[in-house]
PDB file of C-alpha atoms in Angstrom:
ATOM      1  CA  UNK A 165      83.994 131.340  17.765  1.00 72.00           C
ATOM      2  CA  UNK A 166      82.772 127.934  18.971  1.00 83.00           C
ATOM      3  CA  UNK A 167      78.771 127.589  19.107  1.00 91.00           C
ATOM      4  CA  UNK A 168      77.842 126.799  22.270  1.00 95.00           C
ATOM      5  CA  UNK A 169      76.503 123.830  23.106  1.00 96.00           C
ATOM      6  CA  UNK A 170      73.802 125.073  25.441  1.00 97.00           C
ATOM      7  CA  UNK A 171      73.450 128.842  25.440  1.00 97.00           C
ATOM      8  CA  UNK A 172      70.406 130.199  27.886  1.00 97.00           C
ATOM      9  CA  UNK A 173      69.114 133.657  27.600  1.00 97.00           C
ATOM     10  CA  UNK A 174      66.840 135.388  30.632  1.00 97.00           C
ATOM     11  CA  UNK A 175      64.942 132.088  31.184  1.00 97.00           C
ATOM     12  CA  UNK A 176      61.827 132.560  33.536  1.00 97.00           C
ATOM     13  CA  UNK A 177      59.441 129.655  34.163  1.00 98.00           C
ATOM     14  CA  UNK A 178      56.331 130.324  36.411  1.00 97.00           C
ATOM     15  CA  UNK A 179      53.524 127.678  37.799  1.00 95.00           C
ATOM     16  CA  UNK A 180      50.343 129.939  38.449  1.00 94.00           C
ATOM     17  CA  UNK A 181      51.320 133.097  40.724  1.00 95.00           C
ATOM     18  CA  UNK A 182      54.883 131.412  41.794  1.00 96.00           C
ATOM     19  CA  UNK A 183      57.722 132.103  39.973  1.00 97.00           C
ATOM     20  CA  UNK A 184      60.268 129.562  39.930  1.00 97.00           C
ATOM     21  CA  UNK A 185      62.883 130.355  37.495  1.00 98.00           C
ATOM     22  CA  UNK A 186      63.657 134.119  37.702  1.00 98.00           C
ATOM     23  CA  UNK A 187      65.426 134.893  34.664  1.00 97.00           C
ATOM     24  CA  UNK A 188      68.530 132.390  34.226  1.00 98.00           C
ATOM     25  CA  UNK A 189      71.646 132.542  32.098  1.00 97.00           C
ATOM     26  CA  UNK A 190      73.966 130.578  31.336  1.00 97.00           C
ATOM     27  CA  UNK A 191      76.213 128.902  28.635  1.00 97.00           C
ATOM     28  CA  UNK A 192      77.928 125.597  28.380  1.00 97.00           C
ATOM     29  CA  UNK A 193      80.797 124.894  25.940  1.00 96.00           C
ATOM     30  CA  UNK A 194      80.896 121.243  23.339  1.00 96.00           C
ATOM     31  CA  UNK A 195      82.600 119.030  25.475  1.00 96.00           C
ATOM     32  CA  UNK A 196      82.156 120.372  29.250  1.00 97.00           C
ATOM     33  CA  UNK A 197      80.377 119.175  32.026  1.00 97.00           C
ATOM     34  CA  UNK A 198      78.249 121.526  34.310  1.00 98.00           C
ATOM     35  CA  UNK A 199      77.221 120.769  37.487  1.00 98.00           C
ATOM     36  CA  UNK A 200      74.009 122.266  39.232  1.00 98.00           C
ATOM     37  CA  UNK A 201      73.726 122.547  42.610  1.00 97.00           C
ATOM     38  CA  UNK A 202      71.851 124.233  45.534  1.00 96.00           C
ATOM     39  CA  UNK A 203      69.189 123.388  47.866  1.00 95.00           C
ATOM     40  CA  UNK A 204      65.866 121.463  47.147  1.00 93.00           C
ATOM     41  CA  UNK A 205      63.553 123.445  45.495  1.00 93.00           C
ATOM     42  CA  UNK A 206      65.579 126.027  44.424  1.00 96.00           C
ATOM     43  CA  UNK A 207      64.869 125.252  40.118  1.00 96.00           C
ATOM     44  CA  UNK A 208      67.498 122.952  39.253  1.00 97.00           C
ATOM     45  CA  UNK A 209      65.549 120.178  38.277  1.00 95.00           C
ATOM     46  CA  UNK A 210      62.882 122.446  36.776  1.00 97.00           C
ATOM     47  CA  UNK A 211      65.475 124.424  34.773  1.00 97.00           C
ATOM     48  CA  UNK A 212      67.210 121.073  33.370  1.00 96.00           C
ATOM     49  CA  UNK A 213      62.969 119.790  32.457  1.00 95.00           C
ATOM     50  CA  UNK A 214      63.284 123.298  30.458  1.00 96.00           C
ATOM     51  CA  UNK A 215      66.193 122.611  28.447  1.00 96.00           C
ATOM     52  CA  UNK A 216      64.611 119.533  26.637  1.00 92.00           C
ATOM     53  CA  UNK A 217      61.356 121.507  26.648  1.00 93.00           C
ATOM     54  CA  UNK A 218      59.198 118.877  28.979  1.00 93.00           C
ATOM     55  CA  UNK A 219      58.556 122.146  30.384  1.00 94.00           C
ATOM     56  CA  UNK A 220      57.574 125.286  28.424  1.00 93.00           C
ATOM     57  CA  UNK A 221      59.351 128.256  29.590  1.00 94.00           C
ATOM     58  CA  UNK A 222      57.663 131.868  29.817  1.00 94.00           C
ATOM     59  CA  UNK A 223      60.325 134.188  27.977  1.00 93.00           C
ATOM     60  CA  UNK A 224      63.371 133.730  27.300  1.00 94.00           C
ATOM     61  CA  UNK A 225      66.028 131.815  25.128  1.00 94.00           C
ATOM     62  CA  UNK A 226      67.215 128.119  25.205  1.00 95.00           C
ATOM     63  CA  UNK A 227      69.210 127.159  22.567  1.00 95.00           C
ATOM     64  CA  UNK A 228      70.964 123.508  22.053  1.00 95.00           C
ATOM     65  CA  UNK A 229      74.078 124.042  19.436  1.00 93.00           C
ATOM     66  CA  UNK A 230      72.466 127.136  18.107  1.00 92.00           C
ATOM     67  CA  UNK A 231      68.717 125.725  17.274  1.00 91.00           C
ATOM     68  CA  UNK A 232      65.798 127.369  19.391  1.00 93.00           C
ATOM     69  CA  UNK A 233      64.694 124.735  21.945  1.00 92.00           C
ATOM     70  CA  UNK A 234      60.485 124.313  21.044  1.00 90.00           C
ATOM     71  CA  UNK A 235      60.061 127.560  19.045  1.00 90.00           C
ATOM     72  CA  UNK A 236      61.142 128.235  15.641  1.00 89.00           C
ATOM     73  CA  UNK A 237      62.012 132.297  15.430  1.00 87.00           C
ATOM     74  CA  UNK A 238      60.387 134.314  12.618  1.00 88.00           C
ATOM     75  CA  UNK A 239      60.757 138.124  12.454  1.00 85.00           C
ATOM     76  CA  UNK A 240      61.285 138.710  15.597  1.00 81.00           C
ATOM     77  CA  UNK A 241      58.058 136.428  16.488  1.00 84.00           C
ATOM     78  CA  UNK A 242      59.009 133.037  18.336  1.00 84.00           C
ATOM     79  CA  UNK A 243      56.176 129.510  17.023  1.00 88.00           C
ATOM     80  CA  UNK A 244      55.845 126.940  18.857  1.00 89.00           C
ATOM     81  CA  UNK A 245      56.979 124.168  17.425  1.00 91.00           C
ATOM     82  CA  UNK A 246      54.586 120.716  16.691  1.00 91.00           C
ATOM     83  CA  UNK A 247      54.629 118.032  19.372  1.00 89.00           C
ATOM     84  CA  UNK A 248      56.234 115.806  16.085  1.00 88.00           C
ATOM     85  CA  UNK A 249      58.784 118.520  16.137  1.00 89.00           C
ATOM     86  CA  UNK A 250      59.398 119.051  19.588  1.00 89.00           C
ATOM     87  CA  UNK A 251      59.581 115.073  19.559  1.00 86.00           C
ATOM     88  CA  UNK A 252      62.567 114.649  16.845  1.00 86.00           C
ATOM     89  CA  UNK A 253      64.443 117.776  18.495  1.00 86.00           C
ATOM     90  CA  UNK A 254      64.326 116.247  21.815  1.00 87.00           C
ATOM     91  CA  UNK A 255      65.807 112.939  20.277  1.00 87.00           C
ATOM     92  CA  UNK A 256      68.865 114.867  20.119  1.00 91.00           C
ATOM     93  CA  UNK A 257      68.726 115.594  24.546  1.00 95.00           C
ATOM     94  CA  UNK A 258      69.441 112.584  26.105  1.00 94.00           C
ATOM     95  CA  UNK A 259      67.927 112.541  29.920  1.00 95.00           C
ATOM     96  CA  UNK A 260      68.194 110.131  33.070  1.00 95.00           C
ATOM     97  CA  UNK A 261      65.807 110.878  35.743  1.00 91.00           C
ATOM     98  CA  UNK A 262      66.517 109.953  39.627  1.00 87.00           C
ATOM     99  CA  UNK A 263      63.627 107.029  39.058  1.00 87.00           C
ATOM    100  CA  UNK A 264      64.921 104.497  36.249  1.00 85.00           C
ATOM    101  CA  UNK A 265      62.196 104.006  34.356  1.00 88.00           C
ATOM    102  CA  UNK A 266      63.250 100.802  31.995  1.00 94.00           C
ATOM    103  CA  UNK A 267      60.743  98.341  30.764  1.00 95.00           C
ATOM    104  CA  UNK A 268      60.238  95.876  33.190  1.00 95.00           C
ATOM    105  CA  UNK A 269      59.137  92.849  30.657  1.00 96.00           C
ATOM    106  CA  UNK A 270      62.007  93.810  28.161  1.00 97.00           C
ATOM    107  CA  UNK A 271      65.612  92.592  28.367  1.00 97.00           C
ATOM    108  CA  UNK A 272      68.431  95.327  29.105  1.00 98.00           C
ATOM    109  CA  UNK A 273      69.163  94.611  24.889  1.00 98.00           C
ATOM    110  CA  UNK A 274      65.419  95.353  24.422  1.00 97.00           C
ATOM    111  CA  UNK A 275      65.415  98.529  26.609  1.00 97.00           C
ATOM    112  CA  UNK A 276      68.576  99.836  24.903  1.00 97.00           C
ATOM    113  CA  UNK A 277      67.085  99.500  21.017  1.00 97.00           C
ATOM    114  CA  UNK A 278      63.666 100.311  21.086  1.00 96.00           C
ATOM    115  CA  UNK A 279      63.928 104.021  20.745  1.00 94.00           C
ATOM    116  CA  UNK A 280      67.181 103.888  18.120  1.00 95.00           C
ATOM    117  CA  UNK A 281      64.910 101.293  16.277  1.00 96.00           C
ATOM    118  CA  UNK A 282      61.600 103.086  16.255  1.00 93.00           C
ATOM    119  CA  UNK A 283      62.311 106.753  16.428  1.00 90.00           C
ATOM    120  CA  UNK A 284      66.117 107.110  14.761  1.00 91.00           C
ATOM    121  CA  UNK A 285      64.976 103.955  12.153  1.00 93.00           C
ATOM    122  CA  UNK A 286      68.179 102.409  12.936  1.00 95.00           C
ATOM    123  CA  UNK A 287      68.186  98.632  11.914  1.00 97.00           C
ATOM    124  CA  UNK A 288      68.302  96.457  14.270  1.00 97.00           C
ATOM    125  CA  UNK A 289      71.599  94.980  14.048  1.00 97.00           C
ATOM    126  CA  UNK A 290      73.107  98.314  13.718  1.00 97.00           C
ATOM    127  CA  UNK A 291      71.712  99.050  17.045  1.00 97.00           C
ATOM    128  CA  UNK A 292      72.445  95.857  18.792  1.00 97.00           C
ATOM    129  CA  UNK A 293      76.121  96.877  17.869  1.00 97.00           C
ATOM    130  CA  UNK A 294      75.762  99.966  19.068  1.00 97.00           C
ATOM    131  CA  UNK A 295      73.905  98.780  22.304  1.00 97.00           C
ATOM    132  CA  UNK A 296      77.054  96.725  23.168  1.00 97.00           C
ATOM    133  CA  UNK A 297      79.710  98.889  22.777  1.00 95.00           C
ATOM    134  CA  UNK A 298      77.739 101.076  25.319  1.00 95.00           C
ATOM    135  CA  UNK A 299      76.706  98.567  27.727  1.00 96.00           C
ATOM    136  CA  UNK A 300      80.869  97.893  27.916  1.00 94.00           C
ATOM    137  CA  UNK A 301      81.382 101.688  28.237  1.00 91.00           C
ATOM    138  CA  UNK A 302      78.830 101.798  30.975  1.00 93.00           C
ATOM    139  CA  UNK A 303      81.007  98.063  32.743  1.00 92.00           C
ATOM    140  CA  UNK A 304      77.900  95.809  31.954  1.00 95.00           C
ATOM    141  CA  UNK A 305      78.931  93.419  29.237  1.00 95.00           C
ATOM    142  CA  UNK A 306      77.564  90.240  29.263  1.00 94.00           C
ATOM    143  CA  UNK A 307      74.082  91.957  31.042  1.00 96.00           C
ATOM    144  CA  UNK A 308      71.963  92.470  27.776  1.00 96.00           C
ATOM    145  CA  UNK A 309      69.760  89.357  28.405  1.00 97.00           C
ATOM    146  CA  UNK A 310      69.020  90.266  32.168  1.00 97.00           C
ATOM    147  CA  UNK A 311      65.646  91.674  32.929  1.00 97.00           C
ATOM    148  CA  UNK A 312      65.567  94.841  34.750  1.00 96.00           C
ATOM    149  CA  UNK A 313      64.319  93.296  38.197  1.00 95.00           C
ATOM    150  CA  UNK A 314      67.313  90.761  37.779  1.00 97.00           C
ATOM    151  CA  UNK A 315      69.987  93.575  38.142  1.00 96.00           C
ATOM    152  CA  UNK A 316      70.903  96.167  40.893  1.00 94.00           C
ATOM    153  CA  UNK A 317      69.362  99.690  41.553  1.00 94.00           C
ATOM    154  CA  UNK A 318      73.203 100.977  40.104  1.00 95.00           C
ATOM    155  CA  UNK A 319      73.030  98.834  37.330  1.00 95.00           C
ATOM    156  CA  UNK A 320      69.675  99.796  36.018  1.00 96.00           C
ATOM    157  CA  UNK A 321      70.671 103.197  36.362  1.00 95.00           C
ATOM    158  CA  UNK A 322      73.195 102.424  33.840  1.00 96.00           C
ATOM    159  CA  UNK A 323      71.738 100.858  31.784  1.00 96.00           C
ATOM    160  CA  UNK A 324      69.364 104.120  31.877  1.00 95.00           C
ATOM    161  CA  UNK A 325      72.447 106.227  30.825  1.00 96.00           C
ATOM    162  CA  UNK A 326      72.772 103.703  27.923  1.00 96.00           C
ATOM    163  CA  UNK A 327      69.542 103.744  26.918  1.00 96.00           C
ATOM    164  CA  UNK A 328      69.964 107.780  26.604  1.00 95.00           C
ATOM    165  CA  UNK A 329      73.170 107.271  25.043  1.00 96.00           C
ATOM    166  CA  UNK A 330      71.722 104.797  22.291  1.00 96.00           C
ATOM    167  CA  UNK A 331      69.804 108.188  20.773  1.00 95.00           C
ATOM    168  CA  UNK A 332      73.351 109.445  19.736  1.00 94.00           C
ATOM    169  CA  UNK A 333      72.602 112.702  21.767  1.00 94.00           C
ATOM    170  CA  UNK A 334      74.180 116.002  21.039  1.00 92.00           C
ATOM    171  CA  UNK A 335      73.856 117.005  25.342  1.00 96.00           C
ATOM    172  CA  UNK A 336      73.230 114.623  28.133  1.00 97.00           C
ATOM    173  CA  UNK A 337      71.146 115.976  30.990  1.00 97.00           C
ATOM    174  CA  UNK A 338      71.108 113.656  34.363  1.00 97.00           C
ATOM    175  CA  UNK A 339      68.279 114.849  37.394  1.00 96.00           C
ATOM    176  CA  UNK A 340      69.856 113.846  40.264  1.00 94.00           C
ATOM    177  CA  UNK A 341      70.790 109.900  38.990  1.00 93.00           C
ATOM    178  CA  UNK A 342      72.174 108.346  42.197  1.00 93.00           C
ATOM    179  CA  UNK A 343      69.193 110.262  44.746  1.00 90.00           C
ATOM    180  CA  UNK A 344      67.213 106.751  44.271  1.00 86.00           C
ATOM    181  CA  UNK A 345      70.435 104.607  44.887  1.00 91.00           C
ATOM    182  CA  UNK A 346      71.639 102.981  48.242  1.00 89.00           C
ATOM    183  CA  UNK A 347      74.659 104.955  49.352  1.00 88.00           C
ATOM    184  CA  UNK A 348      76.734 101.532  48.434  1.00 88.00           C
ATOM    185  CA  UNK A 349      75.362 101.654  44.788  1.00 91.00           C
ATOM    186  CA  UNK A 350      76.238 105.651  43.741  1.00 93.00           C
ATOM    187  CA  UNK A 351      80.036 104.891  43.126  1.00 93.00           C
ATOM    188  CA  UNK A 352      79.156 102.797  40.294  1.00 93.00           C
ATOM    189  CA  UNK A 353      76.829 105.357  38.725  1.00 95.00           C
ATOM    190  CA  UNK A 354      79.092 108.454  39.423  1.00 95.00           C
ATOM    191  CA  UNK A 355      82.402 106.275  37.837  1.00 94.00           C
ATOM    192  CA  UNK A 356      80.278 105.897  34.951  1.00 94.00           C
ATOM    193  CA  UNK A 357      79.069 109.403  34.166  1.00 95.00           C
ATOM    194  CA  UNK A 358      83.058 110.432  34.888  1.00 94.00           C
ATOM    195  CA  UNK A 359      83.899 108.076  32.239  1.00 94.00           C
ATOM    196  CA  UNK A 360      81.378 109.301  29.530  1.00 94.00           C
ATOM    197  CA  UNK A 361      82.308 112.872  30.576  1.00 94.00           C
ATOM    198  CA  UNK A 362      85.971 111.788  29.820  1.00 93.00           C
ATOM    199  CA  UNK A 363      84.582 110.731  26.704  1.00 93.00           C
ATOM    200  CA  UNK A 364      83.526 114.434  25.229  1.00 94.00           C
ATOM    201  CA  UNK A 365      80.574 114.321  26.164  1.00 95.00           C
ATOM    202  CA  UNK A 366      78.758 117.495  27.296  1.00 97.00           C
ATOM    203  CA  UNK A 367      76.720 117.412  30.164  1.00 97.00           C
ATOM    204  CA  UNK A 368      74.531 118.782  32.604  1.00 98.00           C
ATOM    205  CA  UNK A 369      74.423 117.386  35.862  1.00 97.00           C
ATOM    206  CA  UNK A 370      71.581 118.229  38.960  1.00 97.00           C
ATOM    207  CA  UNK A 371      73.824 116.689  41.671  1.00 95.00           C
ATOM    208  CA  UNK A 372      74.266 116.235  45.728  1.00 93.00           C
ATOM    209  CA  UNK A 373      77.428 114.792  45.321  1.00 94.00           C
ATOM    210  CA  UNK A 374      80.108 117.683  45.700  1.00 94.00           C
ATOM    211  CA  UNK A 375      82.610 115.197  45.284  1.00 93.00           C
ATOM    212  CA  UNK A 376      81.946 114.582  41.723  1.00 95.00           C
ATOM    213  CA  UNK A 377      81.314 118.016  40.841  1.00 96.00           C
ATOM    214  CA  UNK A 378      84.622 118.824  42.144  1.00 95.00           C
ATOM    215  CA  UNK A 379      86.482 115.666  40.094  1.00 94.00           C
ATOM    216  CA  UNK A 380      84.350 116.155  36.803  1.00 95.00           C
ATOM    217  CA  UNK A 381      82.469 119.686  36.562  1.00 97.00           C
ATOM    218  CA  UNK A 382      84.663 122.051  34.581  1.00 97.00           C
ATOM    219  CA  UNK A 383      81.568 124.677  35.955  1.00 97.00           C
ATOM    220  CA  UNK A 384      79.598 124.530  38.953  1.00 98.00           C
ATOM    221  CA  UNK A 385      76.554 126.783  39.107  1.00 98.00           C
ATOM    222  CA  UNK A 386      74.776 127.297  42.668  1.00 98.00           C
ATOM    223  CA  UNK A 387      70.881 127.859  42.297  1.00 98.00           C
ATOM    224  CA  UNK A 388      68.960 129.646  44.868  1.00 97.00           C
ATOM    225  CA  UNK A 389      65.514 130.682  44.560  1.00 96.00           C
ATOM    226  CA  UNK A 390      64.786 130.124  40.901  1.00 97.00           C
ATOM    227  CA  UNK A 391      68.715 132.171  40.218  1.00 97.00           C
ATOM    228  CA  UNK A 392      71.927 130.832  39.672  1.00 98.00           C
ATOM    229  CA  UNK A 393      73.512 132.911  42.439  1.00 97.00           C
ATOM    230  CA  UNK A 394      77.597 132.130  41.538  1.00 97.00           C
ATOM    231  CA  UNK A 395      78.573 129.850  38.901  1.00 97.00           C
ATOM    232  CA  UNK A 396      82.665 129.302  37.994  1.00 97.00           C
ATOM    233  CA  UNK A 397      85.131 126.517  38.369  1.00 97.00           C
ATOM    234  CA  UNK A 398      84.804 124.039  41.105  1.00 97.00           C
ATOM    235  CA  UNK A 399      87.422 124.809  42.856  1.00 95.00           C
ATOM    236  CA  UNK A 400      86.243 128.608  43.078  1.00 96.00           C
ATOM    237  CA  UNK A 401      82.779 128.287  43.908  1.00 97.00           C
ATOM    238  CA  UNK A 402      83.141 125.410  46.481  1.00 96.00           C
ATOM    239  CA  UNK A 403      86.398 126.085  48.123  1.00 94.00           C
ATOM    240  CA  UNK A 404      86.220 130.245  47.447  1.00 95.00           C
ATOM    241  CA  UNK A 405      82.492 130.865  47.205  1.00 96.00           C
ATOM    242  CA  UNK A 406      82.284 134.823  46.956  1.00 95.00           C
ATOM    243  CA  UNK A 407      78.351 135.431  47.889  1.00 96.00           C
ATOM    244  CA  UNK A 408      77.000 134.979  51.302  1.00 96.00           C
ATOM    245  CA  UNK A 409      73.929 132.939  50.321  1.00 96.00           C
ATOM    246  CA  UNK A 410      76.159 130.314  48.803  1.00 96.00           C
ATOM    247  CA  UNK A 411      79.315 130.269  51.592  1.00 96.00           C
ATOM    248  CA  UNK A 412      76.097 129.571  53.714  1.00 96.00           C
ATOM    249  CA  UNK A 413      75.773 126.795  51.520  1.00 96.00           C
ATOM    250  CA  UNK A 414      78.548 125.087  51.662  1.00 94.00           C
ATOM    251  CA  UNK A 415      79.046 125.804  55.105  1.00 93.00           C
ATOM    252  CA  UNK A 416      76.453 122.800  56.111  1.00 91.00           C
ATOM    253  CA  UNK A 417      77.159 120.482  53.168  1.00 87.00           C
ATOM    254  CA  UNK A 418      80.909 120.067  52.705  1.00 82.00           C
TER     255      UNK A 418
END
């Protein structure tokens, strides 16, 4: 059988008294592309923070093509792992947030090779090479000497996606990426995720936009109050939901 590339096991996550992620399962095969959806503050974004361990989880099992996510397992016993540890492991988890966050006195080139160059200890022209062939991927050759505030909310978002994609990541993981983005700008995003998805690439995707989950996902999982209520092919759970809670959904948003 094919190792999963994500496989989740009873996942809760709690802040304080509240409990926001009730005990979450899940598993995503090399290659798809899941799509999370549901209202606002229903986990998503919290669960997705828990797969690349920038939050720690309270029980449970989160495992990235096999390997423990933050723990190492020992008779039975689960270690942390070191914040160096954590650190290399999450090389492998590319993430794009809603906000871009680029470096605003470095060049899109810059922005693309720092990490490859300083964490991976890829040289520099092997990076640059690299950095290219992704920039065209992403449709912004001929950008890599722009700064960041010389480009458009879409394209810094891609170059984002690049600058993920530069790590050579095993998953991608995007947090709502077109949320921050004028309604004119998302196309460009969304064709570009669609076209790295096309690629092989698995990913995991905390979207609005039911049109794209319904052109890309191969699952969509509906999360309701820190549970993924119905999860199964797009057309299934958005055209044939079977729970109440999400045709209720769906009812108001498509």
């Amino acid at each position: 059988m094919i190792e999963p590339a994500l496989r989740v096991e009873g996942v809760r996550k709690s802040y304080g008294h509240v409990e926001v992620l009730k005990g979450i399962d899940m598993q995503v095969k090399p290659g798809e592309v899941a799509c999370l959806v549901g209202p606002s503050g229903s986990g998503k974004s919290t669960f997705l923070r828990c797969i690349n361990h920038l939050e720690k989880i309270n029980s449970g099992r989160l495992y990235v093509h096999g390997e423990l996510v933050g723990y190492q397992e020992k008779k039975g016993r689960l270690y942390e792992l070191t914040d160096r540890e954590v650190c290399q492991k999450r090389a492998e988890i590319g993430m794009v947030f809603q906000s871009f966050n680029l470096f605003q006195h470095m060049s899109v080139l810059e922005n693309i090779i720092e990490a490859p160059t300083r964490v991976l200890k890829i040289s520099k022209e092997e990076a640059i090479i690299h950095a290219r062939e992704l920039l065209e991927l992403v449709g912004l050759s001929g950008r890599e000497d722009s700064l960041p505030k010389q480009l458009s909310g879409g394209q810094q978002q891609r170059v984002a996606i690049t600058r993920a994609l530069a790590m050579r990541p095993k998953l991608m993981l995007f947090d709502e990426p077109t949320s921050a983005l004028d309604p004119e700008l998302v196309g460009e995003v969304l064709a570009a995720m669609q076209d790295l998805a096309n690629s092989g690439m698995t990913m995991i995707v905390v979207t609005h936009e039911m049109g794209f989950a319904r052109k890309v996902a191969d699952t969509v999982a509906f999360m309701d109050a820190g549970l993924i209520v119905e999860s199964g092919p797009p057309d299934e759970v958005l055209d044939n939901p079977q729970q109440e809670r999400t045709k209720s959904f769906f009812s108001k948003v498509l």
